[in-house]
Amino acid sequence: MEKNESTRGWWGAIWPYGLIVATFVADRLAKRWMADFFAAHGDTRLNAWVTLRETYNRGVAFGWFPGVGVVVGWLSVLVLAAALFYLWRTPRALWVERLGLALFVGGAAGNLWDRITTGEVLDFVQLRLRVGIFNVADVCINLGVIVLLLGMLWEQIKETRRRKTEGGQAAEN
């Protein structure tokens, strides 16, 4: 395997964990800032597409199943543990998958922190598209899943091409 900057040395080992911390901190700071903003200004329409709206989510994504906070909390712990284990086991060369996992874990940790400390998650961005109200952690979770899936798809495409190339070379011999 050819080494590149994403797989070399200590940086190749720890950058996803640094991204987890950065994502978690960004989510915490955004929620803190928005809580202070709402206390001073209330809900605010920024433009025709975006409204800042203070909403507390006690359920799962999009506010579904409110009142299952303990179940969601434990499920979140299990999913986070599984994602961290998968990240730890993912080879450094699969940097796209590691990027997706790091974004997912950082965002999930931010929302889990809220559930543990307050029993609810502050959501505050509402788009005109009516896709729900969300926060920085939610964006990182969704972006992380998309990046992870794209990374997995890319690896499958590369493997398929490699097998075709090997198959073609074997047929020529």
PDB file of C-alpha atoms in Angstrom:
ATOM      1  CA  MET A   1       0.000   0.000   0.000  1.00  0.00           C
ATOM      2  CA  GLU A   2       1.325   3.404  -0.949  1.00  0.00           C
ATOM      3  CA  LYS A   3       1.606   5.774   1.986  1.00  0.00           C
ATOM      4  CA  ASN A   4       0.284   9.296   1.720  1.00  0.00           C
ATOM      5  CA  GLU A   5      -0.107  12.186   4.141  1.00  0.00           C
ATOM      6  CA  SER A   6      -3.362  10.785   5.586  1.00  0.00           C
ATOM      7  CA  THR A   7      -1.680   7.535   6.655  1.00  0.00           C
ATOM      8  CA  ARG A   8       1.743   8.724   7.846  1.00  0.00           C
ATOM      9  CA  GLY A   9       2.879   8.991  11.427  1.00  0.00           C
ATOM     10  CA  TRP A  10       0.999  10.084  14.487  1.00  0.00           C
ATOM     11  CA  TRP A  11      -1.174  12.589  12.602  1.00  0.00           C
ATOM     12  CA  GLY A  12      -2.658   9.791  10.493  1.00  0.00           C
ATOM     13  CA  ALA A  13      -3.651   8.034  13.689  1.00  0.00           C
ATOM     14  CA  ILE A  14      -5.179  10.914  15.631  1.00  0.00           C
ATOM     15  CA  TRP A  15      -6.744  13.413  13.213  1.00  0.00           C
ATOM     16  CA  PRO A  16     -10.213  11.787  13.330  1.00  0.00           C
ATOM     17  CA  TYR A  17     -10.244  12.079  17.128  1.00  0.00           C
ATOM     18  CA  GLY A  18      -9.250  15.736  16.889  1.00  0.00           C
ATOM     19  CA  LEU A  19     -12.152  16.250  14.483  1.00  0.00           C
ATOM     20  CA  ILE A  20     -14.498  14.553  16.962  1.00  0.00           C
ATOM     21  CA  VAL A  21     -13.409  17.001  19.663  1.00  0.00           C
ATOM     22  CA  ALA A  22     -13.663  19.994  17.291  1.00  0.00           C
ATOM     23  CA  THR A  23     -17.154  18.947  16.179  1.00  0.00           C
ATOM     24  CA  PHE A  24     -18.289  18.453  19.765  1.00  0.00           C
ATOM     25  CA  VAL A  25     -16.882  21.833  20.832  1.00  0.00           C
ATOM     26  CA  ALA A  26     -18.434  23.613  17.821  1.00  0.00           C
ATOM     27  CA  ASP A  27     -21.824  22.115  18.704  1.00  0.00           C
ATOM     28  CA  ARG A  28     -21.505  23.088  22.386  1.00  0.00           C
ATOM     29  CA  LEU A  29     -20.476  26.652  21.504  1.00  0.00           C
ATOM     30  CA  ALA A  30     -23.263  27.047  18.926  1.00  0.00           C
ATOM     31  CA  LYS A  31     -25.907  25.817  21.378  1.00  0.00           C
ATOM     32  CA  ARG A  32     -24.591  28.066  24.142  1.00  0.00           C
ATOM     33  CA  TRP A  33     -24.510  31.080  21.827  1.00  0.00           C
ATOM     34  CA  MET A  34     -28.001  30.339  20.501  1.00  0.00           C
ATOM     35  CA  ALA A  35     -29.456  29.897  24.005  1.00  0.00           C
ATOM     36  CA  ASP A  36     -28.088  33.349  24.909  1.00  0.00           C
ATOM     37  CA  PHE A  37     -29.349  34.753  21.591  1.00  0.00           C
ATOM     38  CA  PHE A  38     -32.877  33.423  22.161  1.00  0.00           C
ATOM     39  CA  ALA A  39     -32.930  34.806  25.708  1.00  0.00           C
ATOM     40  CA  ALA A  40     -32.168  38.266  24.308  1.00  0.00           C
ATOM     41  CA  HIS A  41     -34.018  38.225  20.974  1.00  0.00           C
ATOM     42  CA  GLY A  42     -36.393  35.271  20.724  1.00  0.00           C
ATOM     43  CA  ASP A  43     -37.101  33.553  17.424  1.00  0.00           C
ATOM     44  CA  THR A  44     -35.668  35.444  14.459  1.00  0.00           C
ATOM     45  CA  ARG A  45     -36.276  35.153  10.752  1.00  0.00           C
ATOM     46  CA  LEU A  46     -32.941  35.694   8.995  1.00  0.00           C
ATOM     47  CA  ASN A  47     -34.286  35.688   5.450  1.00  0.00           C
ATOM     48  CA  ALA A  48     -36.948  34.020   3.314  1.00  0.00           C
ATOM     49  CA  TRP A  49     -35.244  30.635   3.735  1.00  0.00           C
ATOM     50  CA  VAL A  50     -33.846  30.488   7.285  1.00  0.00           C
ATOM     51  CA  THR A  51     -35.456  31.098  10.663  1.00  0.00           C
ATOM     52  CA  LEU A  52     -33.727  30.738  14.019  1.00  0.00           C
ATOM     53  CA  ARG A  53     -36.336  29.090  16.231  1.00  0.00           C
ATOM     54  CA  GLU A  54     -35.792  27.864  19.779  1.00  0.00           C
ATOM     55  CA  THR A  55     -37.027  24.282  20.033  1.00  0.00           C
ATOM     56  CA  TYR A  56     -36.222  21.615  22.590  1.00  0.00           C
ATOM     57  CA  ASN A  57     -36.309  18.053  21.347  1.00  0.00           C
ATOM     58  CA  ARG A  58     -37.000  15.331  23.915  1.00  0.00           C
ATOM     59  CA  GLY A  59     -37.375  12.575  21.334  1.00  0.00           C
ATOM     60  CA  VAL A  60     -35.260  11.238  18.525  1.00  0.00           C
ATOM     61  CA  ALA A  61     -34.579  12.837  15.147  1.00  0.00           C
ATOM     62  CA  PHE A  62     -37.216  15.348  14.046  1.00  0.00           C
ATOM     63  CA  GLY A  63     -38.816  15.158  17.507  1.00  0.00           C
ATOM     64  CA  TRP A  64     -40.252  11.697  16.920  1.00  0.00           C
ATOM     65  CA  PHE A  65     -41.143   9.620  19.981  1.00  0.00           C
ATOM     66  CA  PRO A  66     -40.927  12.278  22.691  1.00  0.00           C
ATOM     67  CA  GLY A  67     -40.752  10.841  26.180  1.00  0.00           C
ATOM     68  CA  VAL A  68     -38.348   8.026  25.346  1.00  0.00           C
ATOM     69  CA  GLY A  69     -35.321   9.991  26.528  1.00  0.00           C
ATOM     70  CA  VAL A  70     -33.784   7.208  28.622  1.00  0.00           C
ATOM     71  CA  VAL A  71     -34.117   4.717  25.770  1.00  0.00           C
ATOM     72  CA  VAL A  72     -32.687   7.229  23.293  1.00  0.00           C
ATOM     73  CA  GLY A  73     -29.830   7.976  25.684  1.00  0.00           C
ATOM     74  CA  TRP A  74     -28.814   4.338  26.057  1.00  0.00           C
ATOM     75  CA  LEU A  75     -29.265   3.673  22.366  1.00  0.00           C
ATOM     76  CA  SER A  76     -27.059   6.700  21.637  1.00  0.00           C
ATOM     77  CA  VAL A  77     -24.355   5.353  23.956  1.00  0.00           C
ATOM     78  CA  LEU A  78     -24.413   1.987  22.165  1.00  0.00           C
ATOM     79  CA  VAL A  79     -24.313   3.572  18.694  1.00  0.00           C
ATOM     80  CA  LEU A  80     -21.472   5.893  19.740  1.00  0.00           C
ATOM     81  CA  ALA A  81     -19.483   2.982  21.170  1.00  0.00           C
ATOM     82  CA  ALA A  82     -20.002   0.960  17.980  1.00  0.00           C
ATOM     83  CA  ALA A  83     -19.007   3.920  15.771  1.00  0.00           C
ATOM     84  CA  LEU A  84     -15.875   4.576  17.849  1.00  0.00           C
ATOM     85  CA  PHE A  85     -14.923   0.902  17.667  1.00  0.00           C
ATOM     86  CA  TYR A  86     -15.466   0.922  13.894  1.00  0.00           C
ATOM     87  CA  LEU A  87     -13.373   4.098  13.591  1.00  0.00           C
ATOM     88  CA  TRP A  88     -10.586   2.531  15.643  1.00  0.00           C
ATOM     89  CA  ARG A  89     -10.632  -0.572  13.405  1.00  0.00           C
ATOM     90  CA  THR A  90     -10.851   1.329  10.101  1.00  0.00           C
ATOM     91  CA  PRO A  91      -7.468   1.427   8.328  1.00  0.00           C
ATOM     92  CA  ARG A  92      -5.826   4.837   8.005  1.00  0.00           C
ATOM     93  CA  ALA A  93      -5.882   4.572   4.221  1.00  0.00           C
ATOM     94  CA  LEU A  94      -9.703   4.723   4.300  1.00  0.00           C
ATOM     95  CA  TRP A  95      -9.594   8.387   5.251  1.00  0.00           C
ATOM     96  CA  VAL A  96     -12.983   9.264   3.728  1.00  0.00           C
ATOM     97  CA  GLU A  97     -14.721   6.673   5.898  1.00  0.00           C
ATOM     98  CA  ARG A  98     -12.772   7.869   8.931  1.00  0.00           C
ATOM     99  CA  LEU A  99     -13.827  11.454   8.158  1.00  0.00           C
ATOM    100  CA  GLY A 100     -17.489  10.433   8.019  1.00  0.00           C
ATOM    101  CA  LEU A 101     -17.245   8.453  11.239  1.00  0.00           C
ATOM    102  CA  ALA A 102     -15.521  11.335  13.047  1.00  0.00           C
ATOM    103  CA  LEU A 103     -18.222  13.823  12.009  1.00  0.00           C
ATOM    104  CA  PHE A 104     -20.937  11.360  13.030  1.00  0.00           C
ATOM    105  CA  VAL A 105     -19.373  10.622  16.432  1.00  0.00           C
ATOM    106  CA  GLY A 106     -18.705  14.288  17.232  1.00  0.00           C
ATOM    107  CA  GLY A 107     -22.280  15.275  16.400  1.00  0.00           C
ATOM    108  CA  ALA A 108     -23.819  12.321  18.207  1.00  0.00           C
ATOM    109  CA  ALA A 109     -21.679  13.075  21.268  1.00  0.00           C
ATOM    110  CA  GLY A 110     -22.923  16.681  21.263  1.00  0.00           C
ATOM    111  CA  ASN A 111     -26.569  15.652  21.269  1.00  0.00           C
ATOM    112  CA  LEU A 112     -25.925  12.884  23.814  1.00  0.00           C
ATOM    113  CA  TRP A 113     -24.309  15.431  26.122  1.00  0.00           C
ATOM    114  CA  ASP A 114     -27.505  17.494  26.002  1.00  0.00           C
ATOM    115  CA  ARG A 115     -29.698  14.467  26.694  1.00  0.00           C
ATOM    116  CA  ILE A 116     -27.580  13.481  29.691  1.00  0.00           C
ATOM    117  CA  THR A 117     -27.228  16.973  31.180  1.00  0.00           C
ATOM    118  CA  THR A 118     -30.665  18.470  30.439  1.00  0.00           C
ATOM    119  CA  GLY A 119     -32.867  15.663  29.116  1.00  0.00           C
ATOM    120  CA  GLU A 120     -33.431  17.517  25.839  1.00  0.00           C
ATOM    121  CA  VAL A 121     -31.585  18.834  22.794  1.00  0.00           C
ATOM    122  CA  LEU A 122     -31.694  22.464  21.651  1.00  0.00           C
ATOM    123  CA  ASP A 123     -32.537  22.677  17.951  1.00  0.00           C
ATOM    124  CA  PHE A 124     -32.548  26.105  16.359  1.00  0.00           C
ATOM    125  CA  VAL A 125     -32.228  26.197  12.552  1.00  0.00           C
ATOM    126  CA  GLN A 126     -35.434  25.947  10.544  1.00  0.00           C
ATOM    127  CA  LEU A 127     -35.339  25.997   6.764  1.00  0.00           C
ATOM    128  CA  ARG A 128     -38.198  26.979   4.526  1.00  0.00           C
ATOM    129  CA  LEU A 129     -38.027  23.469   3.070  1.00  0.00           C
ATOM    130  CA  ARG A 130     -39.657  22.188   6.291  1.00  0.00           C
ATOM    131  CA  VAL A 131     -37.128  19.441   6.862  1.00  0.00           C
ATOM    132  CA  GLY A 132     -37.387  19.867  10.607  1.00  0.00           C
ATOM    133  CA  ILE A 133     -35.490  22.049  13.012  1.00  0.00           C
ATOM    134  CA  PHE A 134     -31.887  21.083  13.605  1.00  0.00           C
ATOM    135  CA  ASN A 135     -28.560  22.104  15.135  1.00  0.00           C
ATOM    136  CA  VAL A 136     -24.831  21.835  14.400  1.00  0.00           C
ATOM    137  CA  ALA A 137     -24.655  18.289  15.789  1.00  0.00           C
ATOM    138  CA  ASP A 138     -27.495  17.165  13.517  1.00  0.00           C
ATOM    139  CA  VAL A 139     -25.702  18.591  10.475  1.00  0.00           C
ATOM    140  CA  CYS A 140     -22.497  16.777  11.457  1.00  0.00           C
ATOM    141  CA  ILE A 141     -24.364  13.501  12.038  1.00  0.00           C
ATOM    142  CA  ASN A 142     -26.076  13.632   8.658  1.00  0.00           C
ATOM    143  CA  LEU A 143     -22.989  14.849   6.814  1.00  0.00           C
ATOM    144  CA  GLY A 144     -20.948  12.138   8.535  1.00  0.00           C
ATOM    145  CA  VAL A 145     -23.332   9.393   7.417  1.00  0.00           C
ATOM    146  CA  ILE A 146     -23.301  10.709   3.835  1.00  0.00           C
ATOM    147  CA  VAL A 147     -19.488  10.939   3.755  1.00  0.00           C
ATOM    148  CA  LEU A 148     -19.172   7.462   5.307  1.00  0.00           C
ATOM    149  CA  LEU A 149     -21.515   5.944   2.735  1.00  0.00           C
ATOM    150  CA  LEU A 150     -19.748   7.727  -0.131  1.00  0.00           C
ATOM    151  CA  GLY A 151     -16.412   6.462   1.173  1.00  0.00           C
ATOM    152  CA  MET A 152     -17.729   2.908   1.341  1.00  0.00           C
ATOM    153  CA  LEU A 153     -19.181   3.211  -2.156  1.00  0.00           C
ATOM    154  CA  TRP A 154     -15.891   4.590  -3.487  1.00  0.00           C
ATOM    155  CA  GLU A 155     -13.990   1.662  -1.963  1.00  0.00           C
ATOM    156  CA  GLN A 156     -16.441  -0.778  -3.574  1.00  0.00           C
ATOM    157  CA  ILE A 157     -15.965   0.887  -6.963  1.00  0.00           C
ATOM    158  CA  LYS A 158     -12.168   0.725  -6.594  1.00  0.00           C
ATOM    159  CA  GLU A 159     -12.346  -2.949  -5.583  1.00  0.00           C
ATOM    160  CA  THR A 160     -14.605  -3.782  -8.539  1.00  0.00           C
ATOM    161  CA  ARG A 161     -12.204  -2.029 -10.932  1.00  0.00           C
ATOM    162  CA  ARG A 162      -9.241  -3.820  -9.382  1.00  0.00           C
ATOM    163  CA  ARG A 163     -10.925  -7.212  -9.806  1.00  0.00           C
ATOM    164  CA  LYS A 164     -11.831  -6.446 -13.425  1.00  0.00           C
ATOM    165  CA  THR A 165      -8.238  -5.428 -14.129  1.00  0.00           C
ATOM    166  CA  GLU A 166      -6.876  -8.574 -12.467  1.00  0.00           C
ATOM    167  CA  GLY A 167      -9.456 -10.707 -14.289  1.00  0.00           C
ATOM    168  CA  GLY A 168      -8.531  -9.177 -17.641  1.00  0.00           C
ATOM    169  CA  GLN A 169      -4.825  -9.732 -17.020  1.00  0.00           C
ATOM    170  CA  ALA A 170      -5.422 -13.357 -15.982  1.00  0.00           C
ATOM    171  CA  ALA A 171      -7.457 -14.004 -19.156  1.00  0.00           C
ATOM    172  CA  GLU A 172      -4.640 -12.598 -21.317  1.00  0.00           C
ATOM    173  CA  ASN A 173      -2.115 -15.014 -19.773  1.00  0.00           C
TER     174      ASN A 173
END
